Amino acid sequence: MRHTIAQQKGFTFAPIPFAAISFLSSSYVIHYLLFKERQKLQRLYHRLILAMNFALLPLSFTYVWSNFAVPEGTPNYIGASGTINTCTAQGFISVMLNMTVPTYYVSLSLQAFMGMKHKFQEENYQWIEKFIHLIAWCVPAALASILLFTDNLNPNGSGCHNAKAPQGCESDPDVPCERGGDVDMVEYIVGLGLAFLYFVFPPSIIISMYCWIKKLRNKMDMKRSTGMQQLREYAQKEMVQQIAIQICLYLFSFWFTFVPTIIVFAYTILNDGKILYDLLVFANCVFALQGFVMAMVYFTLQRLGTPKVEVLPTRTSGLRGNHPTVQSIRTSAMNIAMTDFEVTEDLKESLNFNIFDGVPDEDSPWAQFFDEDDE
């Protein structure tokens, strides 16, 4: 199917500024973590964020590279000025990192769940980190290598990806395929893997997380609440509300970059190969912007999850200062008369919690509230 010059220009040039914004956003996150807030790398969450942004850099570059990597003279690719080698390199990077990035993103939900289950004591679940890195890099590299060695990295879409050459030869008996072998099994694995990463794993983990917190809250509701127990109950109720907000932000940002592509794909299949070019260009632009979207989510979650606890006593002076520590709250709660401590009225709405970035137990105003047993 031949495309008009305007359509070719849209495919080629429209995603470039969005990819550049994505590249700059990922670069800033890397700079932020390595040079401005290096101490954050003590936490698994921030190390995963750093690794994901290192993967986003070359992925964003493939969108800037675009048709310029396609072999010169390829029909329907305006600006094609590359060679088979440049096309193969771009296709390998694109195929591999299009699996690496979502793997890291979904791993954030896994480490969040593990952190909450272990009260943010990272030494108890840090063992998952090496497996996350191995899966994120080795599995995509192996699948992309199969496509590389079978000559299946050829012009496809806005640049080079998994396809046979010349384009459309597999569906036209009159046009023999010059490059590309039979790799249907690899394509099924990649397709099902991406569907699992985007639509199965993250919702499963975070719904489990939400239900676990709800279970703790319901358990607390069944008991008479006094003193520190009442404080913990209030904190857990606040936590449930904040988790719901953060889950929505996490999933929306993740699906926002991928769903337009799924819609284009589904429409093309259901309409015998017809393409909505405007929607396809929009989908390419949104997908090229994912570095920016994920950077915004990272900093937004940090702002939403800045831990602050402010407690005002009613008829006692057991708590002093505007921002007491957890230890002072617990000590004061034990020393004052439990009936004089009206937590539900005195605890201001300033409890914030980031489900993805737990802080060390001894410093956290939240970790104390995960105890399933009363103290």
Coordinates of C-alpha atoms in Angstrom, one line a residue:
M1 CA 0.0 0.0 0.0
R2 CA 1.5 3.3 -1.1
H3 CA 1.3 6.3 1.2
T4 CA 1.1 9.9 0.1
I5 CA 4.0 12.3 0.6
A6 CA 2.1 14.0 3.4
Q7 CA 1.5 10.7 5.2
Q8 CA 5.1 9.7 4.8
K9 CA 6.2 13.0 6.3
G10 CA 3.7 12.5 9.2
F11 CA 5.1 9.1 10.0
T12 CA 8.7 10.3 9.8
F13 CA 8.8 13.7 11.4
A14 CA 5.8 14.0 13.8
P15 CA 7.2 11.8 16.5
I16 CA 10.7 13.4 16.5
P17 CA 10.0 16.4 18.8
F18 CA 8.1 14.2 21.2
A19 CA 11.0 11.7 21.2
A20 CA 13.4 14.6 21.8
I21 CA 11.3 15.7 24.8
S22 CA 11.4 12.1 26.1
F23 CA 15.1 11.9 25.7
L24 CA 15.7 15.1 27.6
S25 CA 13.3 14.0 30.3
S26 CA 15.0 10.7 30.8
S27 CA 18.4 12.5 30.8
Y28 CA 17.2 14.8 33.6
V29 CA 15.9 11.9 35.7
I30 CA 19.3 10.2 35.4
H31 CA 21.1 13.5 36.3
Y32 CA 18.7 14.0 39.2
L33 CA 19.4 10.6 40.7
L34 CA 23.2 10.4 40.0
F35 CA 24.2 13.9 40.9
K36 CA 21.4 15.8 42.8
E37 CA 19.8 13.1 45.0
R38 CA 22.3 10.2 44.9
Q39 CA 21.3 9.1 48.4
K40 CA 17.9 8.0 46.9
L41 CA 19.7 5.2 45.1
Q42 CA 19.9 3.4 48.5
R43 CA 16.3 2.4 47.8
L44 CA 15.4 -0.3 45.2
Y45 CA 12.6 1.8 43.7
H46 CA 15.0 4.6 42.6
R47 CA 17.5 2.1 41.3
L48 CA 14.8 0.6 39.1
I49 CA 13.8 4.1 37.9
L50 CA 17.4 4.8 37.0
A51 CA 17.8 1.6 35.0
M52 CA 14.5 2.2 33.2
N53 CA 15.6 5.7 32.2
F54 CA 18.9 4.3 30.9
A55 CA 16.8 2.1 28.6
L56 CA 14.5 4.9 27.6
L57 CA 17.4 7.0 26.3
P58 CA 18.3 4.8 23.3
L59 CA 14.6 3.9 22.7
S60 CA 13.8 7.6 22.4
F61 CA 16.7 8.0 20.0
T62 CA 15.3 5.3 17.7
Y63 CA 12.3 7.6 17.1
V64 CA 14.6 10.5 16.3
W65 CA 16.6 8.2 14.0
S66 CA 13.3 7.2 12.4
N67 CA 13.3 6.8 8.6
F68 CA 16.9 8.0 8.4
A69 CA 18.0 4.4 9.4
V70 CA 15.9 2.8 6.6
P71 CA 18.0 1.7 3.5
E72 CA 18.2 4.4 0.9
G73 CA 15.7 4.0 -1.9
T74 CA 13.1 2.0 0.1
P75 CA 9.6 2.9 -1.3
N76 CA 7.2 4.8 1.0
Y77 CA 10.0 6.0 3.3
I78 CA 10.7 9.6 2.8
G79 CA 14.1 10.6 4.1
A80 CA 15.4 7.0 3.9
S81 CA 19.2 7.4 3.8
G82 CA 20.6 4.4 5.7
T83 CA 21.8 0.9 4.9
I84 CA 20.8 -2.6 5.9
N85 CA 23.1 -2.4 8.8
T86 CA 21.7 0.8 10.2
C87 CA 18.2 -0.6 9.8
T88 CA 19.1 -3.7 11.6
A89 CA 20.7 -1.8 14.4
Q90 CA 17.7 0.4 14.9
G91 CA 15.3 -2.6 14.7
F92 CA 17.4 -4.5 17.3
I93 CA 17.4 -1.6 19.7
S94 CA 13.7 -0.9 19.2
V95 CA 12.5 -4.5 19.6
M96 CA 14.7 -5.1 22.7
L97 CA 14.0 -1.9 24.6
N98 CA 10.3 -1.9 23.8
M99 CA 10.3 -5.0 26.1
T100 CA 12.9 -3.8 28.6
V101 CA 11.2 -0.5 29.5
P102 CA 7.7 -2.0 30.4
T103 CA 9.5 -4.8 32.3
Y104 CA 11.1 -2.2 34.6
Y105 CA 7.9 -0.3 34.9
V106 CA 5.8 -3.3 36.0
S107 CA 8.6 -4.2 38.4
L108 CA 7.9 -1.0 40.3
S109 CA 4.5 -2.5 41.4
L110 CA 6.2 -5.8 42.4
Q111 CA 8.8 -4.0 44.6
A112 CA 6.1 -1.8 46.1
F113 CA 4.1 -4.9 47.1
M114 CA 7.2 -6.6 48.5
G115 CA 8.1 -3.5 50.4
M116 CA 4.7 -3.2 52.1
K117 CA 4.7 -6.9 53.0
H118 CA 8.1 -6.5 54.6
K119 CA 7.5 -3.1 56.3
F120 CA 10.0 -1.5 53.9
Q121 CA 12.9 -3.5 55.4
E122 CA 14.6 -3.8 52.0
E123 CA 17.1 -6.4 53.1
N124 CA 14.2 -8.9 53.2
Y125 CA 13.3 -8.6 49.6
Q126 CA 16.3 -7.0 47.9
W127 CA 17.0 -10.4 46.3
I128 CA 14.4 -9.6 43.6
E129 CA 16.5 -6.9 42.1
K130 CA 19.0 -9.1 40.3
F131 CA 16.2 -11.1 38.8
I132 CA 14.4 -8.0 37.6
H133 CA 17.6 -6.8 35.8
L134 CA 18.2 -10.2 34.3
I135 CA 14.7 -10.5 33.0
A136 CA 14.6 -6.9 31.8
W137 CA 17.7 -7.1 29.7
C138 CA 18.5 -10.8 28.9
V139 CA 15.1 -12.0 27.7
P140 CA 14.5 -9.1 25.3
A141 CA 18.1 -9.4 24.1
A142 CA 17.6 -13.1 23.3
L143 CA 14.3 -12.5 21.5
A144 CA 15.8 -9.6 19.5
S145 CA 18.8 -11.7 18.6
I146 CA 16.6 -14.4 17.1
L147 CA 15.1 -11.7 14.8
L148 CA 18.6 -10.4 14.1
F149 CA 20.0 -13.8 13.0
T150 CA 17.0 -14.6 10.9
D151 CA 17.1 -11.2 9.0
N152 CA 13.7 -10.2 10.4
L153 CA 14.7 -6.6 11.3
N154 CA 13.6 -4.6 8.3
P155 CA 11.6 -1.4 7.4
N156 CA 8.3 -1.4 9.3
G157 CA 6.2 1.5 10.5
S158 CA 8.2 4.7 11.2
G159 CA 11.7 3.1 10.9
C160 CA 12.8 -0.5 11.3
H161 CA 11.3 -3.2 13.4
N162 CA 10.2 -6.8 13.1
A163 CA 9.2 -7.4 9.5
K164 CA 10.1 -9.2 6.2
A165 CA 11.5 -7.3 3.2
P166 CA 10.4 -6.0 0.9
Q167 CA 7.4 -4.8 2.9
G168 CA 4.2 -6.7 2.3
C169 CA 5.9 -9.7 0.6
E170 CA 4.4 -12.2 3.1
S171 CA 0.9 -11.3 2.0
D172 CA 1.6 -11.0 -1.8
P173 CA 2.4 -14.2 -3.6
D174 CA 3.8 -12.3 -6.6
V175 CA 6.4 -10.6 -4.4
P176 CA 9.1 -12.9 -3.1
C177 CA 10.6 -12.1 0.3
E178 CA 14.3 -11.3 0.1
R179 CA 14.9 -11.0 3.8
G180 CA 13.2 -12.6 6.8
G181 CA 12.6 -16.1 8.0
D182 CA 9.6 -17.8 9.6
V183 CA 9.6 -16.6 13.3
D184 CA 5.9 -16.9 14.1
M185 CA 6.7 -18.4 17.5
V186 CA 8.9 -15.5 18.5
E187 CA 6.3 -13.0 17.4
Y188 CA 3.7 -14.8 19.5
I189 CA 6.0 -14.8 22.5
V190 CA 6.7 -11.1 22.1
G191 CA 3.1 -10.2 21.6
L192 CA 1.8 -12.2 24.5
G193 CA 4.7 -11.0 26.7
L194 CA 3.8 -7.4 26.0
A195 CA 0.1 -8.0 26.7
F196 CA 1.1 -9.7 30.0
L197 CA 3.4 -6.8 30.9
Y198 CA 0.9 -4.1 30.2
F199 CA -2.5 -5.5 31.1
V200 CA -2.1 -8.5 33.4
F201 CA 0.8 -8.2 35.8
P202 CA 0.5 -4.6 37.0
P203 CA -3.3 -4.7 37.8
S204 CA -2.8 -8.1 39.5
I205 CA -0.1 -6.9 41.8
I206 CA -1.6 -3.5 42.8
I207 CA -5.0 -5.0 43.3
S208 CA -3.5 -7.5 45.6
M209 CA -1.7 -4.7 47.4
Y210 CA -4.9 -2.7 47.7
C211 CA -6.8 -5.7 49.0
W212 CA -4.1 -6.5 51.6
I213 CA -4.3 -2.9 53.0
K214 CA -8.1 -3.2 53.1
K215 CA -7.8 -6.4 54.9
L216 CA -5.7 -4.8 57.6
R217 CA -8.1 -1.9 57.8
N218 CA -11.1 -4.2 58.3
K219 CA -9.2 -6.1 60.9
M220 CA -8.6 -2.9 62.8
D221 CA -12.3 -1.9 62.5
M222 CA -13.3 -5.0 64.3
K223 CA -11.4 -4.0 67.4
R224 CA -11.9 -1.2 69.9
S225 CA -9.5 1.5 69.0
T226 CA -7.6 3.5 71.7
G227 CA -4.3 5.4 71.8
M228 CA -1.7 4.3 69.3
Q229 CA -4.0 1.7 67.9
Q230 CA -6.4 4.5 67.0
L231 CA -3.6 6.5 65.4
R232 CA -2.7 3.4 63.3
E233 CA -6.2 2.9 62.2
Y234 CA -6.6 6.5 61.0
A235 CA -3.3 6.2 59.1
Q236 CA -4.4 3.0 57.4
K237 CA -7.7 4.6 56.3
E238 CA -5.7 7.5 54.8
M239 CA -3.3 5.0 53.2
V240 CA -6.2 3.2 51.4
Q241 CA -7.4 6.4 49.9
Q242 CA -3.9 7.5 48.8
I243 CA -3.1 4.0 47.3
A244 CA -6.3 4.3 45.2
I245 CA -5.1 7.6 43.8
Q246 CA -1.6 6.5 43.1
I247 CA -2.7 3.2 41.5
C248 CA -4.9 5.2 39.1
L249 CA -2.0 7.5 38.2
Y250 CA 0.4 4.6 37.8
L251 CA -1.9 2.6 35.5
F252 CA -3.2 5.6 33.5
S253 CA 0.3 6.8 32.6
F254 CA 1.4 3.3 31.7
W255 CA -1.6 2.5 29.5
F256 CA -1.8 6.0 28.0
T257 CA 1.4 5.5 26.0
F258 CA 0.4 2.1 24.7
V259 CA -3.4 2.0 24.3
P260 CA -3.5 4.2 21.1
T261 CA -1.2 1.7 19.4
I262 CA -3.5 -1.1 20.4
I263 CA -6.5 0.8 19.0
V264 CA -4.8 1.3 15.7
F265 CA -3.8 -2.3 15.5
A266 CA -7.3 -3.5 16.3
Y267 CA -8.9 -1.2 13.8
T268 CA -6.6 -2.3 11.0
I269 CA -7.4 -6.0 11.7
L270 CA -11.1 -5.4 11.9
N271 CA -11.2 -3.4 8.7
D272 CA -9.2 -5.6 6.3
G273 CA -5.9 -3.6 6.6
K274 CA -7.4 -0.1 6.4
I275 CA -5.3 2.4 8.4
L276 CA -6.4 5.5 10.2
Y277 CA -3.4 7.6 9.4
D278 CA -4.1 10.4 11.8
L279 CA -4.6 8.1 14.7
L280 CA -1.5 6.2 13.7
V281 CA 0.6 9.4 13.8
F282 CA -1.0 10.3 17.1
A283 CA -0.2 6.8 18.5
N284 CA 3.5 7.1 17.4
C285 CA 3.8 10.5 19.0
V286 CA 2.3 9.4 22.3
F287 CA 4.5 6.3 22.4
A288 CA 7.6 8.4 21.6
L289 CA 6.7 10.6 24.6
Q290 CA 6.8 7.9 27.2
G291 CA 10.1 9.0 28.7
F292 CA 8.4 12.4 29.5
V293 CA 5.3 10.7 30.9
M294 CA 7.2 8.4 33.1
A295 CA 9.4 11.2 34.4
M296 CA 6.3 13.2 35.3
V297 CA 4.8 10.3 37.1
Y298 CA 8.0 9.7 39.0
F299 CA 8.2 13.3 40.3
T300 CA 4.4 13.5 40.9
L301 CA 4.4 10.4 43.1
Q302 CA 7.3 11.9 45.1
R303 CA 5.2 15.0 45.7
L304 CA 2.1 13.0 46.6
G305 CA 4.1 10.7 48.8
T306 CA 6.2 13.1 50.9
P307 CA 5.9 11.7 54.4
K308 CA 4.5 14.2 56.9
V309 CA 2.7 13.6 60.2
E310 CA 1.2 16.3 62.3
V311 CA -0.7 15.5 65.5
L312 CA -2.3 18.0 67.9
P313 CA -3.4 16.8 71.4
T314 CA -6.7 17.9 72.8
R315 CA -6.4 18.1 76.5
T316 CA -2.8 17.1 77.2
S317 CA 0.6 18.5 76.2
G318 CA 2.2 15.1 75.6
L319 CA 3.0 15.9 72.0
R320 CA 5.0 19.1 71.3
G321 CA 6.3 20.5 68.1
N322 CA 4.8 20.8 64.7
H323 CA 6.4 17.7 63.2
P324 CA 6.9 15.0 65.8
T325 CA 8.7 11.8 65.0
V326 CA 7.0 8.4 65.1
Q327 CA 8.8 7.5 68.3
S328 CA 7.5 10.7 70.0
I329 CA 4.0 9.9 68.9
R330 CA 4.2 6.3 70.2
T331 CA 5.8 7.4 73.5
S332 CA 3.3 10.1 74.0
A333 CA 0.4 7.8 73.2
M334 CA 1.6 5.4 75.9
N335 CA 2.1 8.0 78.5
I336 CA -1.1 10.1 78.2
A337 CA -4.5 8.8 79.2
M338 CA -5.9 6.9 76.2
T339 CA -9.4 8.5 76.7
D340 CA -7.9 11.9 76.4
F341 CA -6.3 11.2 73.0
E342 CA -8.9 11.9 70.3
V343 CA -7.0 10.8 67.2
T344 CA -9.7 11.1 64.7
E345 CA -10.1 14.8 65.5
D346 CA -6.6 15.7 66.3
L347 CA -4.7 13.9 63.5
K348 CA -4.7 16.5 60.7
E349 CA -5.0 15.4 57.1
S350 CA -1.3 15.5 56.4
L351 CA -0.5 11.8 56.2
N352 CA 1.1 11.1 52.8
F353 CA 2.4 7.8 51.6
N354 CA 4.1 6.7 48.3
I355 CA 3.3 3.0 47.7
F356 CA 6.2 2.7 45.3
D357 CA 8.9 4.3 47.4
G358 CA 9.0 3.1 51.0
V359 CA 11.6 4.7 53.3
P360 CA 13.7 2.9 55.9
D361 CA 11.7 1.6 58.8
E362 CA 13.3 3.7 61.5
D363 CA 12.6 6.9 59.6
S364 CA 9.2 6.2 58.3
P365 CA 5.9 7.5 59.8
W366 CA 4.2 4.8 57.9
A367 CA 6.0 1.6 58.5
Q368 CA 4.7 1.5 62.1
F369 CA 1.2 1.2 60.8
F370 CA 1.7 -2.1 58.9
D371 CA 1.8 -4.2 62.1
E372 CA -1.0 -6.8 61.9
D373 CA -0.7 -7.4 65.7
D374 CA -1.6 -4.7 68.2
E375 CA 1.0 -3.3 70.5

